[in-house]
PDB file of C-alpha atoms in Angstrom:
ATOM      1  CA  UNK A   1     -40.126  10.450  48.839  1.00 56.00           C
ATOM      2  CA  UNK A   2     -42.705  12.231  50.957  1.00 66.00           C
ATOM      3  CA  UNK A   3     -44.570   9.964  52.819  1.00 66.00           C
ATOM      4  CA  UNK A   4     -47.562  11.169  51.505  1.00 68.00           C
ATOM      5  CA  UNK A   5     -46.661  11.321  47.833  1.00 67.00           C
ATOM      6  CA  UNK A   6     -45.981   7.688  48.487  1.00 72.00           C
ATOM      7  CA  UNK A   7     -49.742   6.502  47.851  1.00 77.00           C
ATOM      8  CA  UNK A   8     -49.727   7.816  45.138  1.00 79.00           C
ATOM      9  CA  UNK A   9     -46.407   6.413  43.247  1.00 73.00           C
ATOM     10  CA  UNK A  10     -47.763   3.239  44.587  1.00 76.00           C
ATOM     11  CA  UNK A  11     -50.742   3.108  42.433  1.00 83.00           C
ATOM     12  CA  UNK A  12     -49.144   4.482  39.248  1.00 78.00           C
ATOM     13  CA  UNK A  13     -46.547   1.385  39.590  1.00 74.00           C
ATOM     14  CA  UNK A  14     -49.698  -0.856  39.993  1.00 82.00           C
ATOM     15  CA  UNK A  15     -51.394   0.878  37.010  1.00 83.00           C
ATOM     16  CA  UNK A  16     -48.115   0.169  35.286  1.00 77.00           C
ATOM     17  CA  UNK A  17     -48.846  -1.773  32.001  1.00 78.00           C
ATOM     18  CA  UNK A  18     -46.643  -4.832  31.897  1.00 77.00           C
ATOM     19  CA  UNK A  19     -47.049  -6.153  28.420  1.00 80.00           C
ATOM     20  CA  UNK A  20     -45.359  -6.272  25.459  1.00 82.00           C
ATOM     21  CA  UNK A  21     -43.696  -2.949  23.907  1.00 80.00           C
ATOM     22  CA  UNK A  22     -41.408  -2.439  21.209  1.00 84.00           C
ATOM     23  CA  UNK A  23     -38.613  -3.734  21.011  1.00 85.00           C
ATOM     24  CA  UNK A  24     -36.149  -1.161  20.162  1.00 91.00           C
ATOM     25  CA  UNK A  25     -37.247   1.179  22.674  1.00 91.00           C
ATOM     26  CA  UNK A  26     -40.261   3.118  22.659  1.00 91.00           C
ATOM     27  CA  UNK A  27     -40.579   5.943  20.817  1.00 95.00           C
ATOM     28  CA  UNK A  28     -41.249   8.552  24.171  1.00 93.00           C
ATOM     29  CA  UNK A  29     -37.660   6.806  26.029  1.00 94.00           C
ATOM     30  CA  UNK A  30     -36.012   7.024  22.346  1.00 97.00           C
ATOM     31  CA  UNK A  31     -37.390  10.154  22.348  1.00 98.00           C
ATOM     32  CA  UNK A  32     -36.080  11.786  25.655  1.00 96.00           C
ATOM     33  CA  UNK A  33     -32.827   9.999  25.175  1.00 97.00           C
ATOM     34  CA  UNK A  34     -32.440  11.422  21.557  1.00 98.00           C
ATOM     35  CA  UNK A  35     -32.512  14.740  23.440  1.00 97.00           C
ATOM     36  CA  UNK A  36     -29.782  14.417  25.887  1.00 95.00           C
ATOM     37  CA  UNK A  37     -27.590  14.870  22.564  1.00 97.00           C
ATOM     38  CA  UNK A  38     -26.754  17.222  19.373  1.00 97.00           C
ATOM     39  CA  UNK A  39     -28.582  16.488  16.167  1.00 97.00           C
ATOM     40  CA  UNK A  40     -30.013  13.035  17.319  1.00 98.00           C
ATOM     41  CA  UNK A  41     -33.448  11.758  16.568  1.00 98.00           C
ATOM     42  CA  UNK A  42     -35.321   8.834  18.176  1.00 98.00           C
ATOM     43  CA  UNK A  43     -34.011   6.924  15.002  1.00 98.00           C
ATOM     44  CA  UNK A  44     -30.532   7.341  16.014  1.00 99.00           C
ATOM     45  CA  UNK A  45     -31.232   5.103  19.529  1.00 99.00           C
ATOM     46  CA  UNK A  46     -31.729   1.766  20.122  1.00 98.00           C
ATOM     47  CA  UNK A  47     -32.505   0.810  23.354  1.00 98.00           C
ATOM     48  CA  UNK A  48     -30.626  -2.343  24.554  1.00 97.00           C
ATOM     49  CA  UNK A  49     -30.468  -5.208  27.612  1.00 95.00           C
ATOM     50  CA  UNK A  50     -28.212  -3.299  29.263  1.00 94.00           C
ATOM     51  CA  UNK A  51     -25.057  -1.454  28.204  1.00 96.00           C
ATOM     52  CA  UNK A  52     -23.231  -4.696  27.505  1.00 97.00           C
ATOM     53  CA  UNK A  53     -25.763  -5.520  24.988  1.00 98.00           C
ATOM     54  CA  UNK A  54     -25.278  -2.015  23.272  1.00 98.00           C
ATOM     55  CA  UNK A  55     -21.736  -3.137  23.083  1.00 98.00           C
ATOM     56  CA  UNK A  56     -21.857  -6.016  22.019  1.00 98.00           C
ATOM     57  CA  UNK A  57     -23.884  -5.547  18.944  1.00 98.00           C
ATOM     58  CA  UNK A  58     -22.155  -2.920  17.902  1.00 99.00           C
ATOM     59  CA  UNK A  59     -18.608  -4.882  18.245  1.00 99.00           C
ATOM     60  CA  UNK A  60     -20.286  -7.658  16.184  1.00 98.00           C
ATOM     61  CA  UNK A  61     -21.737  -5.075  13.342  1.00 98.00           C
ATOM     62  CA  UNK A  62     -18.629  -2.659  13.247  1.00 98.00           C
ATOM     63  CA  UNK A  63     -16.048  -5.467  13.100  1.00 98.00           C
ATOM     64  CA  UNK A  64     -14.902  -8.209  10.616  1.00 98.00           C
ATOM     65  CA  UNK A  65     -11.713 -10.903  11.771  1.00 98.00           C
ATOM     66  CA  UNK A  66      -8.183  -8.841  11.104  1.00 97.00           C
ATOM     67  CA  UNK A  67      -9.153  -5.698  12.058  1.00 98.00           C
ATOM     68  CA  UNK A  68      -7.645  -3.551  14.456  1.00 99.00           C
ATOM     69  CA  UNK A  69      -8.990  -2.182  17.481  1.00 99.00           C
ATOM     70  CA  UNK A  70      -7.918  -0.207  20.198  1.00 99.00           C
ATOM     71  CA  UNK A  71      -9.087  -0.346  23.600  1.00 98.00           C
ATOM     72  CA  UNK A  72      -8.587   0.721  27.065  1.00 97.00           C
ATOM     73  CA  UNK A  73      -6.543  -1.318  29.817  1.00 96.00           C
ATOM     74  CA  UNK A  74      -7.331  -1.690  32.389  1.00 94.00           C
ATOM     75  CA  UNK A  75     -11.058  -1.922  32.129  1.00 95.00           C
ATOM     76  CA  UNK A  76     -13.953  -3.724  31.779  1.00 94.00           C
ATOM     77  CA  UNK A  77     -13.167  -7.278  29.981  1.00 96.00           C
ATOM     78  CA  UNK A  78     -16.015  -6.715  27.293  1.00 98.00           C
ATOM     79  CA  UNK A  79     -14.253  -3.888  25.832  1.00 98.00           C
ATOM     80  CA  UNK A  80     -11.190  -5.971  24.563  1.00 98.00           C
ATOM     81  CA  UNK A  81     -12.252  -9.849  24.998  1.00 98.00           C
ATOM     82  CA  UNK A  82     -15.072  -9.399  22.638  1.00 98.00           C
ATOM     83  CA  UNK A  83     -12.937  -8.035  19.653  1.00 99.00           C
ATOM     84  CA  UNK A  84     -10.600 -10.613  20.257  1.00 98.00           C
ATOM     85  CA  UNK A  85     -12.951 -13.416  20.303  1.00 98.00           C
ATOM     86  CA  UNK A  86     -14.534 -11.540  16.934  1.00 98.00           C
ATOM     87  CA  UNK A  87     -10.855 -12.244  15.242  1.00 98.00           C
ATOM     88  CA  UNK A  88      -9.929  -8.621  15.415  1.00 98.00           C
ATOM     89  CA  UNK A  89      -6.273  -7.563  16.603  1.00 98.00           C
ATOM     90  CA  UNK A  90      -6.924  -5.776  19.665  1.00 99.00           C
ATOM     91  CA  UNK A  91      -3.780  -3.011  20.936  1.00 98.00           C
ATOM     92  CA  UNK A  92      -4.253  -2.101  24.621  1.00 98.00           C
ATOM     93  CA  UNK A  93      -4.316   1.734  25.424  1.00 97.00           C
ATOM     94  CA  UNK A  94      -2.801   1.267  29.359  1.00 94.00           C
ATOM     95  CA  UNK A  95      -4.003   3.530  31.286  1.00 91.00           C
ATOM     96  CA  UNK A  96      -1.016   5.921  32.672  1.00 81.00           C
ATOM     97  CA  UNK A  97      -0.469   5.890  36.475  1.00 82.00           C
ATOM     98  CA  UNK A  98       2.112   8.857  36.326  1.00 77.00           C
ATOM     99  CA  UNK A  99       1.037  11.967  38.286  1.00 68.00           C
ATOM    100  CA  UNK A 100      -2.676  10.643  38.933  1.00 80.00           C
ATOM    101  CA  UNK A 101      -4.495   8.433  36.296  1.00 88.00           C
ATOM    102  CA  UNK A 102      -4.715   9.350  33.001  1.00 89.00           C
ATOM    103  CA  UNK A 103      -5.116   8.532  29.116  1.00 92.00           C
ATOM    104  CA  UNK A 104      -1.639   9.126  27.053  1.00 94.00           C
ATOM    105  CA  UNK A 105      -3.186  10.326  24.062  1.00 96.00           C
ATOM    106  CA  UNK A 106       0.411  10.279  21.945  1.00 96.00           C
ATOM    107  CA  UNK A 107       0.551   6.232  23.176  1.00 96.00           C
ATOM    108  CA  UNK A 108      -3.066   6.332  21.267  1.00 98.00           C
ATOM    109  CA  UNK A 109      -1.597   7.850  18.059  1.00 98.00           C
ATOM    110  CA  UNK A 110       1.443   5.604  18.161  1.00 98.00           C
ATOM    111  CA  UNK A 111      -1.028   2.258  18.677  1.00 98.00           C
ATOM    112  CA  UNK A 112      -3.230   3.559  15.399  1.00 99.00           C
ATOM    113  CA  UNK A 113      -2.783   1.754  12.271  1.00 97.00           C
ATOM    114  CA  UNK A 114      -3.985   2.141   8.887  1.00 96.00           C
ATOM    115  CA  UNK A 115      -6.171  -1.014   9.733  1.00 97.00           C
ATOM    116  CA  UNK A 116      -7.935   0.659  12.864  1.00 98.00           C
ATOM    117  CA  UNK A 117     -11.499   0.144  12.461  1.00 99.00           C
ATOM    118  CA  UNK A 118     -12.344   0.702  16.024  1.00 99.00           C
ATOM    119  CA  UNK A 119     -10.920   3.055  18.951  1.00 99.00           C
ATOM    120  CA  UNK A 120     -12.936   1.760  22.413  1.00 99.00           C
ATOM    121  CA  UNK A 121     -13.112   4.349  25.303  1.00 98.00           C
ATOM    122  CA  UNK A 122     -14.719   4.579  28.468  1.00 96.00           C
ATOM    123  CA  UNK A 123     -14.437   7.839  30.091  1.00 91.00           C
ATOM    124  CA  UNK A 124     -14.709   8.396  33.202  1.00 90.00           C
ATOM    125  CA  UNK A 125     -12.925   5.601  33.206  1.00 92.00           C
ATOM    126  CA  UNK A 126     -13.669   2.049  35.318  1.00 92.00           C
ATOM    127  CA  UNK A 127     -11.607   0.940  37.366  1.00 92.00           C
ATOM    128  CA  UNK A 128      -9.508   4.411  37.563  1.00 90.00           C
ATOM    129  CA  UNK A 129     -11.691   6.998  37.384  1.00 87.00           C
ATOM    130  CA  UNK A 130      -9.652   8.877  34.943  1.00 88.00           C
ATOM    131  CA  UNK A 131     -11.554  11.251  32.192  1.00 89.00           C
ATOM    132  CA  UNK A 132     -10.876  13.032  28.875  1.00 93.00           C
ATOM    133  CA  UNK A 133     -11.794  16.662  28.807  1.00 91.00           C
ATOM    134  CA  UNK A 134     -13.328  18.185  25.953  1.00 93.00           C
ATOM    135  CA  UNK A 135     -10.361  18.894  24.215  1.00 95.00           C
ATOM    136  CA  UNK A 136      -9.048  15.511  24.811  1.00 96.00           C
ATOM    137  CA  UNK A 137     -11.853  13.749  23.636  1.00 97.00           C
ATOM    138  CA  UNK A 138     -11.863  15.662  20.390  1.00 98.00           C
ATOM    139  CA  UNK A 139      -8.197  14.652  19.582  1.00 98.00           C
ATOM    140  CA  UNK A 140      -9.352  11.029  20.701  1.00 98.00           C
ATOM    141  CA  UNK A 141     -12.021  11.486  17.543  1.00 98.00           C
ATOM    142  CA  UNK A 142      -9.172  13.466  15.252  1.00 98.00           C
ATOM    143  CA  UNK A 143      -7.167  10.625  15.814  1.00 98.00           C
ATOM    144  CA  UNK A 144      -9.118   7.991  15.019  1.00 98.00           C
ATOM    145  CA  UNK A 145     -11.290   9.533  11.980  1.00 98.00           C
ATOM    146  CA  UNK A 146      -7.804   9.953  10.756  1.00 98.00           C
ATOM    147  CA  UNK A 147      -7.429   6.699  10.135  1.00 98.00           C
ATOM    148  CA  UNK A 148     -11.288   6.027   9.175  1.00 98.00           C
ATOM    149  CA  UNK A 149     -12.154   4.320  12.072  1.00 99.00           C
ATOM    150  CA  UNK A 150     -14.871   5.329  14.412  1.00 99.00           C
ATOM    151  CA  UNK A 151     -14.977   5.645  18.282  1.00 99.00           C
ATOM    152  CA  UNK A 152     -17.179   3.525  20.499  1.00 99.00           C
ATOM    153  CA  UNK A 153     -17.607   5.326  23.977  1.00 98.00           C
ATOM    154  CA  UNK A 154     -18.473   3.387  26.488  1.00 97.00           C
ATOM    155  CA  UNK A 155     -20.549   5.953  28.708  1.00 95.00           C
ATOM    156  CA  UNK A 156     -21.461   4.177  31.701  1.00 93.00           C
ATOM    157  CA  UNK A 157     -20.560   6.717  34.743  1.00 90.00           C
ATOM    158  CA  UNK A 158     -22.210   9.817  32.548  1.00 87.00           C
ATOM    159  CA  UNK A 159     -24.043  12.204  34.581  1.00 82.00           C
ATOM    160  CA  UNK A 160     -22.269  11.272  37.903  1.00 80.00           C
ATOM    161  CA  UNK A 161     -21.143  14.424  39.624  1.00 61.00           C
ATOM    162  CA  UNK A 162     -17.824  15.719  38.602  1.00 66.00           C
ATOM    163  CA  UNK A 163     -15.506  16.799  41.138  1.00 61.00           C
ATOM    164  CA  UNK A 164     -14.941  20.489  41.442  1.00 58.00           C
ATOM    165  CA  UNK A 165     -18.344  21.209  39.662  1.00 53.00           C
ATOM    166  CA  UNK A 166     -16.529  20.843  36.520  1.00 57.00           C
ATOM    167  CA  UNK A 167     -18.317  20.762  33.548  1.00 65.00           C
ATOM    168  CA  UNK A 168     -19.361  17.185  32.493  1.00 75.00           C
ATOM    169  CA  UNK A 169     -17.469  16.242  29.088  1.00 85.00           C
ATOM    170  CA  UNK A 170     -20.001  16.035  25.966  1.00 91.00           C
ATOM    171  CA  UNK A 171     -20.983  12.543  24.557  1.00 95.00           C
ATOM    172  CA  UNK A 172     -18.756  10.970  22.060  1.00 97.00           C
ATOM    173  CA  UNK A 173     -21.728  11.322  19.863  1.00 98.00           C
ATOM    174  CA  UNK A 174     -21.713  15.090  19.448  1.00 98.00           C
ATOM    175  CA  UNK A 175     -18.776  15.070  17.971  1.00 98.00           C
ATOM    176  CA  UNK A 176     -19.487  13.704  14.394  1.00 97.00           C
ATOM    177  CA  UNK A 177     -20.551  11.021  12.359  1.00 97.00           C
ATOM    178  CA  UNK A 178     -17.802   8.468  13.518  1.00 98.00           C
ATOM    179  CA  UNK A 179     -18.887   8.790  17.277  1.00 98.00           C
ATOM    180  CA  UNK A 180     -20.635   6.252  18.522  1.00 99.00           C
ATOM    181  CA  UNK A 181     -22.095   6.568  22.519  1.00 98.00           C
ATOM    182  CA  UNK A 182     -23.427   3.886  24.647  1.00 98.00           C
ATOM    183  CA  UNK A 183     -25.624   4.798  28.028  1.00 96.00           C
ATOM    184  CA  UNK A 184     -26.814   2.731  31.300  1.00 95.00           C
ATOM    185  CA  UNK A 185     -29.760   3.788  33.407  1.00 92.00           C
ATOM    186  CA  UNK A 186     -27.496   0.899  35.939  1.00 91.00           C
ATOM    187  CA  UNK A 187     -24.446   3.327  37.241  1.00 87.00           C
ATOM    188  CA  UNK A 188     -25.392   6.789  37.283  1.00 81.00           C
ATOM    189  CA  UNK A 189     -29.214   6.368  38.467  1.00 80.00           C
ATOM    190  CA  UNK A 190     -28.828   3.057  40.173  1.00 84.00           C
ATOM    191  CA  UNK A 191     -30.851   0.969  38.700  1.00 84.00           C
ATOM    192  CA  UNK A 192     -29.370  -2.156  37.256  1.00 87.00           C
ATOM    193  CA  UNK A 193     -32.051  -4.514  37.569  1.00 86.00           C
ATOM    194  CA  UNK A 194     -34.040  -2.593  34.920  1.00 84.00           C
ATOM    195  CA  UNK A 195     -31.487  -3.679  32.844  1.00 91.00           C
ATOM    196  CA  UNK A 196     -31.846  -0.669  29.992  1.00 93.00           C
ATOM    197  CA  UNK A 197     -29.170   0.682  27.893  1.00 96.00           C
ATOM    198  CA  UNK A 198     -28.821   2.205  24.810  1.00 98.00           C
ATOM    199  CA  UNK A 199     -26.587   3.470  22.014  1.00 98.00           C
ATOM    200  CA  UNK A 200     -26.508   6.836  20.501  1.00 99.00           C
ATOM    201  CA  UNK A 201     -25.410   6.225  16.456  1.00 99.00           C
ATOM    202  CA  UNK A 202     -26.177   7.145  13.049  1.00 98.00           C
ATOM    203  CA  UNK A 203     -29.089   5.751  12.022  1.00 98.00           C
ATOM    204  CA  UNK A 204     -27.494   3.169   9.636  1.00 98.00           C
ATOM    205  CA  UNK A 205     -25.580   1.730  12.375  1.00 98.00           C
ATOM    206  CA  UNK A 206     -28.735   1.322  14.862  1.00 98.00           C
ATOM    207  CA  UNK A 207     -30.814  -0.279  11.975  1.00 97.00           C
ATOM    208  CA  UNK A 208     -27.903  -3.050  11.398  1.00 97.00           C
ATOM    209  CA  UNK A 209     -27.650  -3.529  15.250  1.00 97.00           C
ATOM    210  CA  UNK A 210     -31.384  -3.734  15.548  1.00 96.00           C
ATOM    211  CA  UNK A 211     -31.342  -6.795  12.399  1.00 95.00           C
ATOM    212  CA  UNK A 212     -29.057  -8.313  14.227  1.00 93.00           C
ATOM    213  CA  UNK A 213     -30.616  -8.159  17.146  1.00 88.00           C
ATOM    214  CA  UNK A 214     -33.966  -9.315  15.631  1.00 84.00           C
ATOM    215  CA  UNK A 215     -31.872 -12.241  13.702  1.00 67.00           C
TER     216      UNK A 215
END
């Protein structure tokens, strides 16, 4: 920042009003967030603790004990240790080392079930880096809506530069009513101690995971 811009920021941060706001998310961040997506309205956000709280509620809304999920391996433990611990069977989707890292999406068909309630994906992917392209990530949907279950896209590394100025791959949640995305201000703008996340859902979904939220 120039230095003398700096006065400036100072006093807006000390202007700052600290109190109490809403607690899904104010309507101007719902708002702005709403319009990084297709069709989405600040209704369709919920802003969370963090993405791991996104997650989380949505696991514990979507999910009942003996369902099936899928969901990526290697990755972070959330994504499969909370199903689990919800009762759900959980089938790892291993990420393929052959040729560079990648998703197998015909190992994804083979692991669907008629009981699938849940495909879990995180693209680009932690620890691997590996990411679905467009066309991949509409099978990914095709595959699971199939089967009536919906995706949960675990967004985290959105909006970090893609190598070879390749176009960034859209949301999850563009691509229908069964796409669910969750976004961190913590990994692609680095700032985890705000501690904000959010999900990206049809408004039914965000209204459950806000009453649960609210007990």
């Amino acid at each position: 920042m120039p230095e003398d811009e700096r006065p400036s920021a100072l006093q807006d941060l000390l202007d700052l009003r600290l109190g109490y706001s809403e607690a899904t998310g104010t309507l101007k961040l719902r708002s702005l967030l709403a319009q990084t997506y297709e069709d989405c309205s600040p209704d369709n956000i919920l802003v969370t603790t963090g993405a791991i709280e996104a997650n989380f509620l949505l696991f514990n809304v979507l999910l009942s004990p003996g369902d099936h999920v899928v969901a990526p391996y290697p990755a972070y433990q959330q994504l499969y240790s909370v199903p689990r611990a919800l009762g759900c069977e959980v089938s790892l989707w291993r990420v393929s080392d052959e040729d560079g890292f990648h998703f197998d999406l015909d190992e994804l068909e083979r692991l669907l079930k008629p009981e699938t309630r849940l495909v879990v994906i995180n693209s680009p992917h932690n620890p691997t880096g590996a990411m679905l392209t467009a066309d991949e990530l509409q099978r990914v949907y095709d595959l699971a809506d199939s089967v009536g279950a919906r995706v949960l896209s675990d967004e985290a590394y959105r909006w970090l530069a893609v190598p070879g100025g390749l176009d960034s791959p859209p949301p999850l949640y563009n691509l229908g009513p069964a796409g669910i995305s969750v976004g961190t201000f913590s990994k692609p703008f680095g700032l985890p101690g705000l501690r904000i996340g959010w999900m990206a859902a049809p408004a039914e979904v965000t209204a459950e995971c806000w009453a649960m939220r609210d007990y």
